[in-house]
C-alpha positions as CSV (number, residue, x, y, z in Angstrom):
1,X,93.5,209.9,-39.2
2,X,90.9,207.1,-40.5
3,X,92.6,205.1,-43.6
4,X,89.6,206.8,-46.0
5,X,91.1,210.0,-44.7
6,X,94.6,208.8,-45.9
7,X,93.4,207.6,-49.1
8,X,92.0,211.3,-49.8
9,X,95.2,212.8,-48.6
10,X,97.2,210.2,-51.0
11,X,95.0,210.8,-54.2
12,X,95.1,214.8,-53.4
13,X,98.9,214.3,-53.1
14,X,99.3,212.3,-56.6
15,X,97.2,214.9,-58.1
16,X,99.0,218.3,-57.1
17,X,102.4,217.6,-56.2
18,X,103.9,220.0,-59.3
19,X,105.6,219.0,-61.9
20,X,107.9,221.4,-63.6
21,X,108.7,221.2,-67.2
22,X,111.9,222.7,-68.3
23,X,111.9,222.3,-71.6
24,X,109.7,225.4,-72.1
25,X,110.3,228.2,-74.8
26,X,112.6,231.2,-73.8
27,X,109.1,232.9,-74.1
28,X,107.7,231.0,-71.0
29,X,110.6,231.0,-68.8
30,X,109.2,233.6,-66.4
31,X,105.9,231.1,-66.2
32,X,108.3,228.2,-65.2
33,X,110.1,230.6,-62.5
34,X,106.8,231.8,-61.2
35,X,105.6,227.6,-60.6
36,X,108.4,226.7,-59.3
37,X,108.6,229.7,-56.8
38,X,105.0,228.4,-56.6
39,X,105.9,224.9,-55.6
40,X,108.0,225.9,-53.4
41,X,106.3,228.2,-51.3
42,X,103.3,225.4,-51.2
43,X,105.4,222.0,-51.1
44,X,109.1,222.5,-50.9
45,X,109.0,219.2,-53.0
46,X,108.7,218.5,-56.9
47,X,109.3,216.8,-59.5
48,X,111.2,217.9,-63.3
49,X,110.5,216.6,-66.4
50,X,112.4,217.2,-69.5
51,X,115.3,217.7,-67.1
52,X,118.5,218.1,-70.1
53,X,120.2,214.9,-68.5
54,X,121.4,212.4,-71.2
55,X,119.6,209.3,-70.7
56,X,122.9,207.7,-71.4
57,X,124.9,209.5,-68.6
58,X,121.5,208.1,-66.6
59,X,122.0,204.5,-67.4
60,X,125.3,204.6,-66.5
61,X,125.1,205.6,-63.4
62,X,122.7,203.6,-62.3
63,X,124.9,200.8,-63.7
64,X,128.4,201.5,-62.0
65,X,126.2,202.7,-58.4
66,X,124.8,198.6,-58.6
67,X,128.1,197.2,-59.5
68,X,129.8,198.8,-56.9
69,X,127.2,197.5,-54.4
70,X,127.1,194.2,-55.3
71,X,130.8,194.0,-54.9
72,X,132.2,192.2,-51.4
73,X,132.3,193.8,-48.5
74,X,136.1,194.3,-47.8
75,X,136.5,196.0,-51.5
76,X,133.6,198.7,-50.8
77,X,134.9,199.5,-47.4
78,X,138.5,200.6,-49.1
79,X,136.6,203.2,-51.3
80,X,137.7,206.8,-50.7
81,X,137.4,209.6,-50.3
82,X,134.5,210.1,-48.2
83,X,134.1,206.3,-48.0
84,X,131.9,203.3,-47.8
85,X,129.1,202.8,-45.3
86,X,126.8,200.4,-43.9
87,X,123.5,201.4,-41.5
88,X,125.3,203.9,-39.5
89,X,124.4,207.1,-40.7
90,X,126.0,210.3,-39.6
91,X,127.9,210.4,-36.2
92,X,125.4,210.6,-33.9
93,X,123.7,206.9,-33.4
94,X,121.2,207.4,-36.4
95,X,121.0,204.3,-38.4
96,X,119.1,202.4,-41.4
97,X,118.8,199.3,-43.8
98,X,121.0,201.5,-46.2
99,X,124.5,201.1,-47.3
100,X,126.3,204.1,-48.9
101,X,129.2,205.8,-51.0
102,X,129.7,209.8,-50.4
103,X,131.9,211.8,-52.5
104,X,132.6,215.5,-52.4
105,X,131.6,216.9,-56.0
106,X,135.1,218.5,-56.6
107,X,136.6,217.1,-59.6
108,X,140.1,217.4,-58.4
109,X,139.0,215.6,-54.7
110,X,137.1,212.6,-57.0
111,X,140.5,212.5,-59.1
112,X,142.7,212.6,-56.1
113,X,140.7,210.0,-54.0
114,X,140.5,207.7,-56.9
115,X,144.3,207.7,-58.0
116,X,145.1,206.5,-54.4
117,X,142.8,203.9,-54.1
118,X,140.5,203.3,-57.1
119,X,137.5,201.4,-57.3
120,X,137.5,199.2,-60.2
121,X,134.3,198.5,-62.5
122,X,134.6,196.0,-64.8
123,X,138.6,195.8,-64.3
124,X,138.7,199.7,-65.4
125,X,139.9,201.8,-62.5
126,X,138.7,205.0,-64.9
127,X,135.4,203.8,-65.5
128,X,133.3,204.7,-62.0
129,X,135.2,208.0,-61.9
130,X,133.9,209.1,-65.6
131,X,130.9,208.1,-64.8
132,X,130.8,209.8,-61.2
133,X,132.0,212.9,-62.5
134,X,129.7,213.5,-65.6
135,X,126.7,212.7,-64.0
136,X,127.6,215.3,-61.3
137,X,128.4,217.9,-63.9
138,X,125.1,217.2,-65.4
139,X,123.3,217.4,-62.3
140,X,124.6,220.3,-61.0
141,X,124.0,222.6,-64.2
142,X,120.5,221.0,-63.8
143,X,120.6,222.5,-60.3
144,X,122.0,226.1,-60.9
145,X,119.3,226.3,-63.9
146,X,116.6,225.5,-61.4
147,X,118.4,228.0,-59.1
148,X,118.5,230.7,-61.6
149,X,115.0,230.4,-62.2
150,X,113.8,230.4,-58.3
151,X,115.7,233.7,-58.2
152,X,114.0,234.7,-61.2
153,X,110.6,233.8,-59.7
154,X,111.6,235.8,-56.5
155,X,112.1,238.8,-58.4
156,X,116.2,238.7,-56.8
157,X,118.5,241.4,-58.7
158,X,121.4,238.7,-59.4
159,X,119.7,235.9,-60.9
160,X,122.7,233.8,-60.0
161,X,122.4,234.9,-55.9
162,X,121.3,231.1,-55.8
163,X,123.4,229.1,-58.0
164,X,126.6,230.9,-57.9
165,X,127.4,229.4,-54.3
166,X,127.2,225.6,-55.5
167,X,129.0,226.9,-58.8
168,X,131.8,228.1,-56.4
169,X,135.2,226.0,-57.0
170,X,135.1,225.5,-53.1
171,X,131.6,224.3,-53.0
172,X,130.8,221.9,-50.1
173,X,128.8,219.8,-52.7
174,X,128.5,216.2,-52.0
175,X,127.1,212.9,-53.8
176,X,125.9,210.2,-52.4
177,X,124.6,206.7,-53.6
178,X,122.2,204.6,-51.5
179,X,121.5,201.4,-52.0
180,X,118.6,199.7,-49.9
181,X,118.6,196.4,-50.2
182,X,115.7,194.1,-49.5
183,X,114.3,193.4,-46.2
184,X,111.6,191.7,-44.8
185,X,109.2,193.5,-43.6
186,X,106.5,192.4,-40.5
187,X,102.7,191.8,-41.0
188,X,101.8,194.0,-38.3
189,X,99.3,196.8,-39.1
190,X,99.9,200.7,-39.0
191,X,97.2,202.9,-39.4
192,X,99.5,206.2,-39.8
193,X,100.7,204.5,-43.1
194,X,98.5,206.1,-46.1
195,X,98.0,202.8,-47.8
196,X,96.4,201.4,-44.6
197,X,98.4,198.2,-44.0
198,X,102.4,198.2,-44.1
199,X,104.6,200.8,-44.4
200,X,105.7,201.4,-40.6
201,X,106.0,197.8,-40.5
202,X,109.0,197.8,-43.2
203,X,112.4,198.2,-41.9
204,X,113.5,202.0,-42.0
205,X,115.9,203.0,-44.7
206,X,116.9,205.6,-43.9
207,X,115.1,208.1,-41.2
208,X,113.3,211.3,-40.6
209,X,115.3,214.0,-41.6
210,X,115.4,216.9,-43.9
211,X,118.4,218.3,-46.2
212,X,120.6,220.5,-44.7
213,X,122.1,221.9,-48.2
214,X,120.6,224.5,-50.6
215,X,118.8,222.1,-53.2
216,X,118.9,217.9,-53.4
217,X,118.8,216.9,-56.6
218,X,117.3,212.9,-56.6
219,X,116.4,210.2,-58.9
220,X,115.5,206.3,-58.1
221,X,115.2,203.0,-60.2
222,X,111.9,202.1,-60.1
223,X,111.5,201.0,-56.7
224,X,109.7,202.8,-54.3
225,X,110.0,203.5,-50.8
226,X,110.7,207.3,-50.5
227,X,108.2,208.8,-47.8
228,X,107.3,212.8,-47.6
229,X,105.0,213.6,-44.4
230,X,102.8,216.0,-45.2
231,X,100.6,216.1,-41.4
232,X,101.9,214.4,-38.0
233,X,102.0,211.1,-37.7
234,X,100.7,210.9,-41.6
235,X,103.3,209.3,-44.4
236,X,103.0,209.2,-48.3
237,X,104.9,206.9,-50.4
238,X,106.5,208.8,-53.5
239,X,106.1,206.8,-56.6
240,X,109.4,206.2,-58.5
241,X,109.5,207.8,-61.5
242,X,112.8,207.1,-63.1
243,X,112.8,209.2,-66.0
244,X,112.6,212.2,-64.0
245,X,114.3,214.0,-60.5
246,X,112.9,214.9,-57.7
247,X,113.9,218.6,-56.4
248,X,114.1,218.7,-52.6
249,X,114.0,222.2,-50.9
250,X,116.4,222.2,-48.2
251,X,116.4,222.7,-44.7
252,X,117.6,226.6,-44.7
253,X,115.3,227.6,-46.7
254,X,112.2,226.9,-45.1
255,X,109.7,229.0,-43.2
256,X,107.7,227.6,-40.1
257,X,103.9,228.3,-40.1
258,X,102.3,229.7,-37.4
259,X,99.7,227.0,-36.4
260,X,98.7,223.3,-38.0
261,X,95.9,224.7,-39.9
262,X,97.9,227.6,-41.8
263,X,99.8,225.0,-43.0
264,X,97.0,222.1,-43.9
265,X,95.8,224.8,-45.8
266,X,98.4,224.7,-48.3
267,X,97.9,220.6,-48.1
268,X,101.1,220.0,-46.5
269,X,102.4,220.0,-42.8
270,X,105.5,222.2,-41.5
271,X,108.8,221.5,-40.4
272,X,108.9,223.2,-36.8
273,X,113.1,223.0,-36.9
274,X,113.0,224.7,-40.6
275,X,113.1,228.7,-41.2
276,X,114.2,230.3,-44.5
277,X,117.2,232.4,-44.0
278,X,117.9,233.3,-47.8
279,X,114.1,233.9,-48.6
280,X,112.9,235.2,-45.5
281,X,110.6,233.0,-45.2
282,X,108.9,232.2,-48.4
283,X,109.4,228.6,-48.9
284,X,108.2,225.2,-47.2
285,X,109.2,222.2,-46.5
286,X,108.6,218.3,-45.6
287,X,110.0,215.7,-43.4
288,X,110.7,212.6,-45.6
289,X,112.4,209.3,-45.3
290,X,112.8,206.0,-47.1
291,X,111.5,202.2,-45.7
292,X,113.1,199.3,-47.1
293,X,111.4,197.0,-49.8
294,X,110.9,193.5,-48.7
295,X,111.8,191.9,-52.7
296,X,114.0,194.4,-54.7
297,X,116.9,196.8,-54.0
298,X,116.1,200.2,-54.1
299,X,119.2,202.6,-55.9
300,X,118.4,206.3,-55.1
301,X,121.5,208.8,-56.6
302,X,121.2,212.3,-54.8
303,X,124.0,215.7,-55.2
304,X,123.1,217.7,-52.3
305,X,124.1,221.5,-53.5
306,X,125.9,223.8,-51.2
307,X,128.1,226.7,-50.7
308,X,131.9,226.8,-49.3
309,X,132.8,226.5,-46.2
310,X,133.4,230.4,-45.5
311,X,130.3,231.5,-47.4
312,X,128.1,233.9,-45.9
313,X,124.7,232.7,-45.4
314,X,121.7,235.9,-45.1
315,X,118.7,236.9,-46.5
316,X,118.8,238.3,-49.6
317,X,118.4,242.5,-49.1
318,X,115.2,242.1,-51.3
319,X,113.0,240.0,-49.4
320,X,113.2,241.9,-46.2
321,X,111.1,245.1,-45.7
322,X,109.8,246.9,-42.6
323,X,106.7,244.3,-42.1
324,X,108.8,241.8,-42.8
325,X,112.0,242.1,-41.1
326,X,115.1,239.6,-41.4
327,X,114.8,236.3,-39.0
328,X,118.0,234.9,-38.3
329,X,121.6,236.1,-38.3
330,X,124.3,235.6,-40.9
331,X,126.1,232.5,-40.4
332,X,128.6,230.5,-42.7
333,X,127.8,227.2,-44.0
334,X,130.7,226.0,-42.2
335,X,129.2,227.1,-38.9
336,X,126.0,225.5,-39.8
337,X,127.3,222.5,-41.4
338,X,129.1,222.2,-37.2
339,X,125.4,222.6,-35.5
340,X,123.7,220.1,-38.1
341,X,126.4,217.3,-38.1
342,X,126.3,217.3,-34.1
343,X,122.9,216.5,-34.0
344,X,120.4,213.5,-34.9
345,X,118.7,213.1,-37.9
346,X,115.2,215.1,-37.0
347,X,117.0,217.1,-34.7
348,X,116.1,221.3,-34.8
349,X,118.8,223.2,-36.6
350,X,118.5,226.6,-36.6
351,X,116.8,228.0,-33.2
352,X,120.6,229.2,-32.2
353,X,120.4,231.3,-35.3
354,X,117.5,233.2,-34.3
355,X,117.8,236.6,-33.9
């Protein structure tokens, strides 16, 4: 793709990708359900404004996630529970300019984790986990409403079919905080990059993937380096917008197309490893990934929503009819959670689910 082709691409990009208000009336509500059905059935990727999450409960995030980064690196390799990690990502030989802290979103598991070993802001052992554990509890009612609403938009009997597996008290729910600090980056060229010059030439933050969970729920200071891919070879740098999140359709959810120019007819590119299991094939998604910034740190907070370990994942008895019959077996999300974890980053997931 010539770099006047990219620029279109870009500019279509900036102009569509949807952006969901939630603070509409009660009267609206089934508007907002139908766009963000809408969003993502086309893009699998959007943004929320007027999302309900204290700006204060914001703030301090962001402020505990850098002080806990720029603390040395014995201390941060002594946090629990999931722990402390530097470039190695996953088990599997992936890796990335990216250092990271992963907790489970249990509040008993955060409570545990930080009586035995607590980190310590500001010479408060309490302070990180108050923090840690309302921003989770705002983020996740943030996901569940965005939940309620996709089954809303989908026409689904229970409304909470969605939302009541991350609600579950044995949700597999997980935060993590990346921090990408800077790194130089080469002054070789790369045509695949949309703004012509740079971007392949950065260090990779973190790689190709997609979300394995039900819904990521992400926000970033103000530096950018979050890629989506929306045709082979192609990538789009996402412009930080801290004031609002990012809503990331995850990998189970999404439907492969049938040939290149079903889906560059919605403006985006497929996934081939992704096939919707709940929906049945309704919604979409994007490979993305993150490069490294050469001059300032990039902080990205994401809660990955998803079910317990024994829950039963299958389409939902609505979305299947006799021209559109189911597409993958029931699994649990601990049997899927096995496949995804044993493989690489942009590794297929669900062919052995096929039917």
């Amino acid at each position: 793709m010539m770099r006047s082709d990219h620029q279109k691409l870009k500019s279509a990009i900036d102009d569509n990708l949807p952006i969901i208000n939630l603070s509409s009336s009660p009267l609206e509500r089934s508007e907002v359900a139908r766009l963000i059905v809408k969003a993502c059935e086309e893009y699998g990727f959007f943004k929320v404004i007027n999302h309900g999450v204290p700006n204060h409960i914001i703030a301090k995030m962001e402020e505990v996630s850098f002080k806990f980064f720029n603390k040395p690196v014995t201390e941060k390799q002594q946090a629990t529970p999931f722990g402390y990690g530097c470039k190695n990502i996953g088990f599997n030989g992936d890796s990335g300019e990216v250092e990271y802290l992963l907790f489970p979103t249990k509040t008993l598991s955060i409570a545990q984790a930080q009586t035995s070993n607590p980190i310590s802001i500001d010479d408060d052992p309490t302070k990180f986990r108050s923090v840690v554990s309302s921003y989770i509890e705002a983020v996740r009612e943030l996901a569940c409403k965005i939940l309620d609403l996709m089954a809303e938009g989908l026409w689904v009997h229970d409304k909470s079919a969605f939302s009541k597996l991350i609600r579950d008290v044995e949700s597999d729910s997980v935060f993590r905080l990346n921090h990408y600090p800077p790194v130089l980056c080469s002054s070789s060229k790369n045509n695949n990059s949309i703004n012509g010059s740079s971007s392949n030439s950065c260090k990779v933050g973190f790689g190709v993937h997609s979300d394995p969970q039900i819904l990521t729920i992400l926000r970033s200071n103000d530096v950018g380096g979050l890629e989506i891919s929306p045709d082979h070879g192609v990538w789009i740098p996402v412009s930080p917008d801290p004031t609002t999140f990012f809503i990331n359709v995850a990998a189970w959810w999404c439907k492969v197309y049938a040939d290149e120019a079903a889906a560059l007819a919605f403006g985006f590119g497929f996934d081939d490893d992704n096939v919707n299991v709940m929906t049945n094939g309704k919604f979409v998604s994007v490979k993305h990934r993150v490069l490294s910034n050469s001059a300032k740190s990039r902080m990205s907070v994401a809660y990955f929503g998803a079910p317990s370990l024994n829950a039963r994942v299958t389409t939902l008895p609505e979305l299947v009819t006799p021209t559109k019959p189911c597409l993958y077996r029931p699994f649990t999300w601990a049997e899927y959670k096995k496949t995804v974890y044993s493989l690489r980053l942009g590794d297929s997931r669900l062919e052995i689910f096929r039917k």
